[in-house]
Amino acid sequence: MFPLYDINHARRPAFVVKGLVFFNALAFLWQLSVGLEWSAQAYGFIPALFFQDPVGQGYRLLTSMFLHGSFFHILSNMWFLWVFGDNVEDRMGHGRFLLFYLLGGLAAALAQGLFSLTSTIPMIGASGAVSAVLGAYYILFPRAYVVSVILFVFPLFVTFPAGFYIGYWAFLQLFQGLLGLPGVAWWAHLGGFLFGALMARRFAARWRRW
């Protein structure tokens, strides 16, 4: 199930979401110019290096969430952010949402690192931070509707309550993480999601001050 759009009108322009999409796209263009593999090794989150030298390698927690490994990788992450991020930003306010997004990405990277302490494989991508946005949406807008497409022999367009759609997505992350399927940071997704779900109301409170 791939989300097309949500039926949940935001009251204010999502300046931060648009800015994040722009900077992720800019970073990906830079990666293409220097090499995807080199950029991942230089700025991706590598658990083994981080836990040996958290201070010296701490920058990777931030830089890794703006890097991607392919066109599909960045397009899918930015699309999920675009679909679900505007309402969360609207509820939290611009400044709080940006802080929430960045902290969600940090929490996601650390969660993945705890499950792979000695891994030397770089972890890159915005999916951990985007998962935090999904966690917040799950808490703040469970009764909104998400229009999705399911691809069988022909496209099937279906509408689900956001609580069901995101809950099903979270279940898939857990299931695939327990199976140990390679190539995707499943625990980063879950770590980001849990951070978002637990912190959503705290960041949404008194949003008008920001």
C-alpha angles and dihedrals in degrees: 000000000000118000117236100179142325127242096230118106116218116219098213135039113269097234094163094049090051091047092050091050089050095049093045089052091047091050091050091052088052089050091053090053096050099030130273094240095048093048091049092051093045100043108013121107109263110186096203092054095042097052091047092052112011094172098047094041098037093102088072091069088067103033094048093064092062096051128085137188103219145000091264090050095056095037094053094046094047092046092055089047090050094049098045105020102071095065093045090050090048091053096044101036126241101281096043091047093053091050090046092051094050094045089048090055091050092049091049094052092048091049091054090045093055089058093047107032096161099037117129093189112112116240114212137167144079093254094103092055091042089051088057088055089051090051091052092047089051090057100037102039109023093145097051116105129242121203110212139175124228115197115217121136085319132011115279116200115207136171122220134178107258091238091059096041096049093039090055090048091052091049090054091052091052094045094049091043091054089049088054094229108184130232099043129077095232094168090053088056091050093043091051092045093051091047090051094046093047097044101036098096093042092055093041093054116102091358092160091077089068 
